PDB file of C-alpha atoms in Angstrom:
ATOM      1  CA  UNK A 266       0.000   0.000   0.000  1.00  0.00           C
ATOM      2  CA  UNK A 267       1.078   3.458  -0.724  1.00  0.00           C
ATOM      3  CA  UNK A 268       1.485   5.859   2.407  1.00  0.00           C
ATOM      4  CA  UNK A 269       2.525   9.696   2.290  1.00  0.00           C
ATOM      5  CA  UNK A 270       3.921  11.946   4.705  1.00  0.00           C
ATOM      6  CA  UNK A 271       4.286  15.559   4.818  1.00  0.00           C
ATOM      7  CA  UNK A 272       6.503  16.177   8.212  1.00  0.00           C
ATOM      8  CA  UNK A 273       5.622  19.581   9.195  1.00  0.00           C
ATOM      9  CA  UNK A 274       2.474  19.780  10.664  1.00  0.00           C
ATOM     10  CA  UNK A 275       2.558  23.770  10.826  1.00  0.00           C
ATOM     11  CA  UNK A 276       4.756  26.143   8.774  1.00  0.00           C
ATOM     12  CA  UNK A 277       4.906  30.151   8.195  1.00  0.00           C
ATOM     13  CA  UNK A 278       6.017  32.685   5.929  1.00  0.00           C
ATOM     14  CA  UNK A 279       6.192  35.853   5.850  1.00  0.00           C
ATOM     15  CA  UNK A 280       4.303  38.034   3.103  1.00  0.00           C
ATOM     16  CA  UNK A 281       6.459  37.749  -0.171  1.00  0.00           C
ATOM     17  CA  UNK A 282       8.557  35.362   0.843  1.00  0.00           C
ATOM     18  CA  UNK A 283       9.348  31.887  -0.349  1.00  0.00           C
ATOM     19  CA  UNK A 284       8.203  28.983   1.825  1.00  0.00           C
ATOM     20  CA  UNK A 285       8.903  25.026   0.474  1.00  0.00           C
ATOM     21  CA  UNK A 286       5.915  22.684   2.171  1.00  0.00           C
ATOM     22  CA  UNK A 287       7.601  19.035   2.373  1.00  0.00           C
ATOM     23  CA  UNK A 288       5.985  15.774   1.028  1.00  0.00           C
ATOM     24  CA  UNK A 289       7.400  12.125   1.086  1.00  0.00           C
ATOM     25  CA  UNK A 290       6.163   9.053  -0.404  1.00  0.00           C
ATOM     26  CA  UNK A 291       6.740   5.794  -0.387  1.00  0.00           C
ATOM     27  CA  UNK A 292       5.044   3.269  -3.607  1.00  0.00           C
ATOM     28  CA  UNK A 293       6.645   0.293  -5.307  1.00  0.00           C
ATOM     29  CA  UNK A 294       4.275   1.516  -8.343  1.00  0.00           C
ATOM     30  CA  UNK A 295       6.708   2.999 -11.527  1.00  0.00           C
ATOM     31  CA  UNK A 296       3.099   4.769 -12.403  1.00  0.00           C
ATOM     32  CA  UNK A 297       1.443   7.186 -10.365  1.00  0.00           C
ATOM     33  CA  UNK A 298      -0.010  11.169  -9.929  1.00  0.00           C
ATOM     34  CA  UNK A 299       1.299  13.665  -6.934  1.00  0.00           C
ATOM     35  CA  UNK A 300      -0.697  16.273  -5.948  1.00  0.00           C
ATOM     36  CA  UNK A 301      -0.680  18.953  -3.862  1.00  0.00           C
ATOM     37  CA  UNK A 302      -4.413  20.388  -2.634  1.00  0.00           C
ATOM     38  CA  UNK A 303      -5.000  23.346  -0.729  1.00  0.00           C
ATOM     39  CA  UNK A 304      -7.368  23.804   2.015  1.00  0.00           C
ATOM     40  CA  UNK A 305      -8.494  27.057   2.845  1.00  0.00           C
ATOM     41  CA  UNK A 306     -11.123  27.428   6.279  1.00  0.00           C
ATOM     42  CA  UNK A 307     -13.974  27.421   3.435  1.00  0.00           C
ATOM     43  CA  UNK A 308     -12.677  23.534   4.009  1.00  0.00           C
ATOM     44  CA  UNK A 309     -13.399  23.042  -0.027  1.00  0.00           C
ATOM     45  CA  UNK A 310      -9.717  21.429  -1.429  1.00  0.00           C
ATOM     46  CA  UNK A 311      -8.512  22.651  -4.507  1.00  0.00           C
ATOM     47  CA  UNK A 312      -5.711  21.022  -6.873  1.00  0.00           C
ATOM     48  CA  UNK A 313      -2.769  23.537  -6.652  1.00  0.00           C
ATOM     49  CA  UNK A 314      -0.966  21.225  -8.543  1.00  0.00           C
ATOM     50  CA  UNK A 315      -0.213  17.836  -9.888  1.00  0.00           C
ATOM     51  CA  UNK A 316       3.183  15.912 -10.852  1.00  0.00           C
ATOM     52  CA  UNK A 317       3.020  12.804 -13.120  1.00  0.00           C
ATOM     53  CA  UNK A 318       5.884  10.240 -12.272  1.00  0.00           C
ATOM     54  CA  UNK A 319       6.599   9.721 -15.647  1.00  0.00           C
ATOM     55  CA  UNK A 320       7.257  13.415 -16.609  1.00  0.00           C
ATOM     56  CA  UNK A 321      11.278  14.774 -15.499  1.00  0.00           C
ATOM     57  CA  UNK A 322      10.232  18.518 -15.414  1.00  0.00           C
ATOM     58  CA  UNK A 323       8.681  19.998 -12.256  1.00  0.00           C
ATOM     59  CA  UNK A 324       5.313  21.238 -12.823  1.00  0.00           C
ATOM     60  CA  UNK A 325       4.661  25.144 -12.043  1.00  0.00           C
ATOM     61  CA  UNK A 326       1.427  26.925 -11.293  1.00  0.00           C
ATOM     62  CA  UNK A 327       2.354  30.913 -11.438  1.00  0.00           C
ATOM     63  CA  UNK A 328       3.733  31.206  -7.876  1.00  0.00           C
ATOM     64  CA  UNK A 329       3.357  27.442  -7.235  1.00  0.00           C
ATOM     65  CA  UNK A 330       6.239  24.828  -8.050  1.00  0.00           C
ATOM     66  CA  UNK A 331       7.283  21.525  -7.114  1.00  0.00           C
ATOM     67  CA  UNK A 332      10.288  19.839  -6.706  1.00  0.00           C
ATOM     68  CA  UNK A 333       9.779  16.158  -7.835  1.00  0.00           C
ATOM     69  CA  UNK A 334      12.978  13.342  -6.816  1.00  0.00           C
ATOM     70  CA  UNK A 335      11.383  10.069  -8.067  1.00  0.00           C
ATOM     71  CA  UNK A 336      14.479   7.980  -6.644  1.00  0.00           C
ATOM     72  CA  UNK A 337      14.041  10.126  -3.188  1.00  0.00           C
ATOM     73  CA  UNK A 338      10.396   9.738  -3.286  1.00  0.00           C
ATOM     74  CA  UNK A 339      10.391  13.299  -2.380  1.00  0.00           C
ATOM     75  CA  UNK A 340       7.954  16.060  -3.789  1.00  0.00           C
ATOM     76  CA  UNK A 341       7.743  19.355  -2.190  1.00  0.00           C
ATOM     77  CA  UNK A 342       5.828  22.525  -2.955  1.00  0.00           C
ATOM     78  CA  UNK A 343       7.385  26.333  -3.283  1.00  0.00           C
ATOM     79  CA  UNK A 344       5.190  29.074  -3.292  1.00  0.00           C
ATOM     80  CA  UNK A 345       6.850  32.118  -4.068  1.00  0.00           C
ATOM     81  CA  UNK A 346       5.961  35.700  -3.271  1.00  0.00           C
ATOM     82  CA  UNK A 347       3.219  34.479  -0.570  1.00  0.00           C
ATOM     83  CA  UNK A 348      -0.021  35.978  -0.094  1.00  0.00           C
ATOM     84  CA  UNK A 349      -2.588  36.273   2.732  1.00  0.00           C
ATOM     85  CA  UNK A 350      -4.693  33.948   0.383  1.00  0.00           C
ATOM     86  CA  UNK A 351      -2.448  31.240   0.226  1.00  0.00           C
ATOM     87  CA  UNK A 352      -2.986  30.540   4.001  1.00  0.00           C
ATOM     88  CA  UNK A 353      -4.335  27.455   4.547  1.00  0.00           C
ATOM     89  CA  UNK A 354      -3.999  23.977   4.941  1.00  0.00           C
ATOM     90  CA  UNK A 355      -2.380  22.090   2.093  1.00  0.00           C
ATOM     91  CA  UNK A 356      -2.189  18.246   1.633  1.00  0.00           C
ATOM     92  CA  UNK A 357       0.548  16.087  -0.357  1.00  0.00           C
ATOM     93  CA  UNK A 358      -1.464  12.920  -2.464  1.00  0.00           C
ATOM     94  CA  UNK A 359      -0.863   9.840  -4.700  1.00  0.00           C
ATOM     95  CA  UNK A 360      -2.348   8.494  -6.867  1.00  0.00           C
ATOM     96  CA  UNK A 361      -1.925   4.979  -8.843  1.00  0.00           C
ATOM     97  CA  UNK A 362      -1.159   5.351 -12.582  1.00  0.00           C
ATOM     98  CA  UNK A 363      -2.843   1.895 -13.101  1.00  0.00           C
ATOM     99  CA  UNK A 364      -6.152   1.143 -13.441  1.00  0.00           C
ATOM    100  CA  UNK A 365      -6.546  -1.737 -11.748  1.00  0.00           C
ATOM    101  CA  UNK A 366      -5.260  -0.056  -8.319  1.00  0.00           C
ATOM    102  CA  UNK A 367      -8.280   2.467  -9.155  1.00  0.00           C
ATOM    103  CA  UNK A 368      -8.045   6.224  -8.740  1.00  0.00           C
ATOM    104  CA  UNK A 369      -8.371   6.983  -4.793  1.00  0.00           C
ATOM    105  CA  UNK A 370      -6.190   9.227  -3.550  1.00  0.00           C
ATOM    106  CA  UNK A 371      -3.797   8.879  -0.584  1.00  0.00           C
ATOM    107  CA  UNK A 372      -3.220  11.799   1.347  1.00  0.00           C
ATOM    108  CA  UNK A 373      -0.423  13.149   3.825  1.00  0.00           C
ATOM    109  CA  UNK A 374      -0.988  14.530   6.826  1.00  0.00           C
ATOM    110  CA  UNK A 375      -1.106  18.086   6.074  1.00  0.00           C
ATOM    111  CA  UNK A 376       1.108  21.518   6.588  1.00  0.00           C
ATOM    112  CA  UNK A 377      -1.130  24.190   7.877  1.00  0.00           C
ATOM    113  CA  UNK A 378       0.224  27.352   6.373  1.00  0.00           C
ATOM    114  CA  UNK A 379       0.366  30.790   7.682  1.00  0.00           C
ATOM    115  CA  UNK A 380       1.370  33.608   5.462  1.00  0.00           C
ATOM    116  CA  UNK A 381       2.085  36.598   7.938  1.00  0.00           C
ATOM    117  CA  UNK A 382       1.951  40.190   7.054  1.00  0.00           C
TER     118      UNK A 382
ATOM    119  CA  UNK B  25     -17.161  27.889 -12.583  1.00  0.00           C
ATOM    120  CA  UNK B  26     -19.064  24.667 -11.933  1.00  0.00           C
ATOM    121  CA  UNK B  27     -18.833  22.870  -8.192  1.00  0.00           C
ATOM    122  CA  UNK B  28     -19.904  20.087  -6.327  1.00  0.00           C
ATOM    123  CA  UNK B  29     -21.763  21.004  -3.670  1.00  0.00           C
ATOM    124  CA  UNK B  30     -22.786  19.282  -0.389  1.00  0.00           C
ATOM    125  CA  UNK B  31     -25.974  19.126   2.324  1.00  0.00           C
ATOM    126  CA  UNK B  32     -26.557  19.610   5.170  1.00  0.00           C
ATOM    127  CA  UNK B  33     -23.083  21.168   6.197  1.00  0.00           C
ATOM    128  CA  UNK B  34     -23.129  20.346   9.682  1.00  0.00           C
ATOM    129  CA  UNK B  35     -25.302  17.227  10.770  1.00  0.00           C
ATOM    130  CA  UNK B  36     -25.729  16.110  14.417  1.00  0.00           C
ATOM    131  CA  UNK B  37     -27.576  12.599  15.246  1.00  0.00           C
ATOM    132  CA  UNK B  38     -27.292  10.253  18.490  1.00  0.00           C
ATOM    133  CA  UNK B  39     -25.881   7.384  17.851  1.00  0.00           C
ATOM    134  CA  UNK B  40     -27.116   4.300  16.657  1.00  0.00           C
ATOM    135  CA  UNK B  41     -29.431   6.937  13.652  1.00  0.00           C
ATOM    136  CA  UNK B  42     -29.477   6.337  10.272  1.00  0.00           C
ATOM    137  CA  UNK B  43     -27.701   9.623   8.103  1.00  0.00           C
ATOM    138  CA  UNK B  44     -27.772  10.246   4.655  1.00  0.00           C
ATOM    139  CA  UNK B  45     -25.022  12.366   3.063  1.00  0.00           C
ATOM    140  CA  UNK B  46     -26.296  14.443   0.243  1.00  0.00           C
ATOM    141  CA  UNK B  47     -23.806  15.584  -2.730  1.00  0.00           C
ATOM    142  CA  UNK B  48     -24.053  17.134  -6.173  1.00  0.00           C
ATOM    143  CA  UNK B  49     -21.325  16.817  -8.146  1.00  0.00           C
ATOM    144  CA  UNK B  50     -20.450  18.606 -10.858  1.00  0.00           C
ATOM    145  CA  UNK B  51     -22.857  17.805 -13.993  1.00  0.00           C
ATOM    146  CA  UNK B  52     -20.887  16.376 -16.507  1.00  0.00           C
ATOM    147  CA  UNK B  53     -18.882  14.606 -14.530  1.00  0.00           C
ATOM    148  CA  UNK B  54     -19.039  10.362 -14.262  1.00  0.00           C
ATOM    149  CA  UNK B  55     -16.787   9.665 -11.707  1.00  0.00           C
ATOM    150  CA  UNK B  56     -18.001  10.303  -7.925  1.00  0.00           C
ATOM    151  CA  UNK B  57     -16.521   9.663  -4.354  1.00  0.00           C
ATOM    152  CA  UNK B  58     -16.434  10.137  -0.836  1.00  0.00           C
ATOM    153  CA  UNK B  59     -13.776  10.649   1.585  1.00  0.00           C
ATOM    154  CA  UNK B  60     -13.843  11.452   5.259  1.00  0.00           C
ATOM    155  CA  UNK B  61     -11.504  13.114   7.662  1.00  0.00           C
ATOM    156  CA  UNK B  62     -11.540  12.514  11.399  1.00  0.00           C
ATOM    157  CA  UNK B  63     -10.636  15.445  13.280  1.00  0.00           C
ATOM    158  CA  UNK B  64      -6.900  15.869  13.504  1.00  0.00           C
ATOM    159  CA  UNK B  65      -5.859  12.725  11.443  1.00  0.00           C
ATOM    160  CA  UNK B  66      -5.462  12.058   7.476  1.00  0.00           C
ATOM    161  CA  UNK B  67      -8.139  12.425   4.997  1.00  0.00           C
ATOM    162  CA  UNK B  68      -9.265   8.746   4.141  1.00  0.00           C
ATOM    163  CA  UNK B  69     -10.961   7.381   0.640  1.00  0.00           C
ATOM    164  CA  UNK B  70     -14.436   5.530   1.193  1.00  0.00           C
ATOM    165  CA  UNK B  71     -15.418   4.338  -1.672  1.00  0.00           C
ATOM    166  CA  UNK B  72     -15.705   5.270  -5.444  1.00  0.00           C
ATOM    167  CA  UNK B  73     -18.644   4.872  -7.916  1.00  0.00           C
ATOM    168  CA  UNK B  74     -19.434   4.731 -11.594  1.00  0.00           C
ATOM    169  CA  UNK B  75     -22.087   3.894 -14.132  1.00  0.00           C
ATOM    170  CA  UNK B  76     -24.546   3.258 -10.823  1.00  0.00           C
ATOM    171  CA  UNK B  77     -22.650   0.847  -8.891  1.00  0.00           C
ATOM    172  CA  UNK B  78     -19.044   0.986  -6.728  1.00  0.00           C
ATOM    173  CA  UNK B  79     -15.838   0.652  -8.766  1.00  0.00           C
ATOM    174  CA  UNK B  80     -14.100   0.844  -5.748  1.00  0.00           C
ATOM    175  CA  UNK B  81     -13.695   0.740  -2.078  1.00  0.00           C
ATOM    176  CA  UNK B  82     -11.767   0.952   1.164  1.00  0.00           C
ATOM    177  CA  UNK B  83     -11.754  -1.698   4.254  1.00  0.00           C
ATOM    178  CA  UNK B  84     -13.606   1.436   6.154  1.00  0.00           C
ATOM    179  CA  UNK B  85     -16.413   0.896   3.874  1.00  0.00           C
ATOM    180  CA  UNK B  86     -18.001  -1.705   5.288  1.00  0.00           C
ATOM    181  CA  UNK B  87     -21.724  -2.538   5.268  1.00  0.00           C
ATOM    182  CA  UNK B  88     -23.187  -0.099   7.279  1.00  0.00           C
ATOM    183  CA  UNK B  89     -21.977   2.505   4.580  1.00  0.00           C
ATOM    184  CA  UNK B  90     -23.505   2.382   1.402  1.00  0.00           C
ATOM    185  CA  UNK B  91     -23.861   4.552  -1.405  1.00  0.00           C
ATOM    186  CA  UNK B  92     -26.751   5.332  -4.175  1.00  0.00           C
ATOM    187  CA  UNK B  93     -27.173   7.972  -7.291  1.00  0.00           C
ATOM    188  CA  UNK B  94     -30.795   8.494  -6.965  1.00  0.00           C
ATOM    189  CA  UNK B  95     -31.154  10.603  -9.909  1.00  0.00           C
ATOM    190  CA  UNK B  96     -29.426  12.307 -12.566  1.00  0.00           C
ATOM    191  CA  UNK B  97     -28.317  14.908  -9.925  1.00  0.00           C
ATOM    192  CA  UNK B  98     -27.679  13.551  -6.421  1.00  0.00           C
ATOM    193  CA  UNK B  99     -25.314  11.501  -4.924  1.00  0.00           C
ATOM    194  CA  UNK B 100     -25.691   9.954  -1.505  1.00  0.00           C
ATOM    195  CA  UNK B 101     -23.870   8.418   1.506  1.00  0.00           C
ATOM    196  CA  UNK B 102     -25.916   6.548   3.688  1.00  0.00           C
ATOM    197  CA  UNK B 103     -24.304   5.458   7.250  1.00  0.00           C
ATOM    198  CA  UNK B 104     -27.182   3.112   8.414  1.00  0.00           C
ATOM    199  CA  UNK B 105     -26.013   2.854  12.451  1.00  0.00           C
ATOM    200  CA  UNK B 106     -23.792   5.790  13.808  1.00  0.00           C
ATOM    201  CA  UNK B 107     -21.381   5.178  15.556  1.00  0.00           C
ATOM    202  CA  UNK B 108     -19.403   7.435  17.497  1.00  0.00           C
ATOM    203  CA  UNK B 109     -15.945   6.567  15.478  1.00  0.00           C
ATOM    204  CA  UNK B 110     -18.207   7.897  12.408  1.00  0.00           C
ATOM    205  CA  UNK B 111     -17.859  11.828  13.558  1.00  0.00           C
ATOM    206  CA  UNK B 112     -16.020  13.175  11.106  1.00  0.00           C
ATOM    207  CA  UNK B 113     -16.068  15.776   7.881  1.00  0.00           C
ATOM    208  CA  UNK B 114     -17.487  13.973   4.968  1.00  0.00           C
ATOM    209  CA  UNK B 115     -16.096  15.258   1.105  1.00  0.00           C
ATOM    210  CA  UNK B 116     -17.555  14.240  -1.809  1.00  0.00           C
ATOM    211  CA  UNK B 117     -15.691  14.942  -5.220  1.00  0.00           C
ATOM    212  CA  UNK B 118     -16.398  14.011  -8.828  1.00  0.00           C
ATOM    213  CA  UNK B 119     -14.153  13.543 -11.918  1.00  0.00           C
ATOM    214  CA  UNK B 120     -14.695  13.565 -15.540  1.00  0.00           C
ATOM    215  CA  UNK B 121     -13.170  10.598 -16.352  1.00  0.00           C
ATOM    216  CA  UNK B 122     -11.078   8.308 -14.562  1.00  0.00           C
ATOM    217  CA  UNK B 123      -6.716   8.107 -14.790  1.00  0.00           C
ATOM    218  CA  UNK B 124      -5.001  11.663 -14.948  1.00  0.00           C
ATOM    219  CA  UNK B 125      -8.737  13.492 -14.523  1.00  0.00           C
ATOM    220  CA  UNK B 126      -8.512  16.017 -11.628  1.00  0.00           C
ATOM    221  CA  UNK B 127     -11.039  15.141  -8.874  1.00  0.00           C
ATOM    222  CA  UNK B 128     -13.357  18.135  -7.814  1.00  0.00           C
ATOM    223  CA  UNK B 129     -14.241  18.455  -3.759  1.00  0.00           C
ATOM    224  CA  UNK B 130     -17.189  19.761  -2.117  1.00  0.00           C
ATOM    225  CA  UNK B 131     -16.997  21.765   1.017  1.00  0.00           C
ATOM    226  CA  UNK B 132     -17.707  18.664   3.190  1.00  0.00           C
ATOM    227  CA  UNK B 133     -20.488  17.922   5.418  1.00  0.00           C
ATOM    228  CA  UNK B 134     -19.841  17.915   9.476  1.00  0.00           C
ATOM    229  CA  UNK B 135     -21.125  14.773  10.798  1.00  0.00           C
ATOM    230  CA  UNK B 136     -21.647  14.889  14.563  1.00  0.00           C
ATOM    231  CA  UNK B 137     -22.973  11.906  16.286  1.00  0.00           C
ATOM    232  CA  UNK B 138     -23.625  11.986  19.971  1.00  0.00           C
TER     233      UNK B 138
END
């Protein structure tokens, strides 16, 4: 079974600065999806962004980027220049490239986020 | 922007009560699941569902949980016995298609059992 962790429970930044939200995996799968969702107190999750395995480049979303290690199992967010908005809680999650393993996602743990001014 | 939305958002019952979870996903959409998050710990995957019947689910799932597309619209969870362990916030989402389609929360329903 796939598990993923995200270490820091609580992180912050300060207004237009650069904070990097950790996210570890672990998968004997060659074929699989990261995301990263955000979590705002509205509670509705939004995709931020999403990795797949089989791609080399990093994905980037304006301000958001990730930093994908396949062999490290490692895949952490960057947000630059952070806003007030982009407070909230975000969550690391996997999902199998194959059908047969279906298309639930695993989640981490979560980083709540504070963005101070 | 289309969204799946969610009723009630906050839903107290004593235990041992029969709740149904109430969901709209997003119209075009075939895909459709639930998830739940006990307070403080990971959010967990239920069970998945398409063309009327479950494609997929997790040991949680078990058969006091069921789940039903009553019409074109609505998408239920049904938890037939509460049980205090079942407190928790309840997300439905919805996808297009299956594979490398994005899956599209709610805002989650509160369940509360007492």
């Amino acid at each position: 079974a796939q598990t993923v962790t995200q270490s820091q429970p609580e992180m912050s930044v300060q207004e237009a600065e650069t904070v990097t939200l950790s996210c570890t995996y672990d998968t004997s799968e060659s074929d699989y999806y990261l995301f990263w969702y955000k979590q705002p107190p509205s509670r509705q999750m939004i995709l931020v962004i999403r990795q797949e395995a089989y791609k080399q480049q990093n994905a980037t979303e304006n301000r958001f980027s990730v930093n994908f290690q396949k062999a490290a199992k490692s895949f952490s967010l960057k947000i630059s220049d952070s806003q007030l908005g982009d407070a909230a809680m975000y969550f690391c999650a996997y999902r199998s490239g194959y059908e047969t393993s279906g298309s639930r996602l695993t989640f981490g743990e979560g980083t709540q986020l504070t963005v101070n001014p | 922007e289309p969204e799946v939305t969610q009723t009630p958002s906050h839903q107290v019952t004593q235990m041992g009560q029969e709740v149904i979870l109430r969901c709209v996903p997003i119209s075009n959409h075939l895909y459709f699941y639930w998830y739940r998050q006990i307070l403080g710990q990971k959010v967990e995957f239920l069970v998945s569902f398409y063309n009327n019947e479950i494609s997929e689910k997790s040991e949680i799932f078990d058969d006091q949980f069921s789940v039903e597309r009553p019409d074109g619209s609505n998408f239920t969870l049904k938890i037939r016995s509460t049980k205090l362990e079942d407190s928790a916030m309840y997300f439905c989402a919805s996808s297009e298609g299956d594979g490398t389609y994005e899956q599209y929360f709610g805002p989650g329903t509160r369940l509360t059992v007492t």
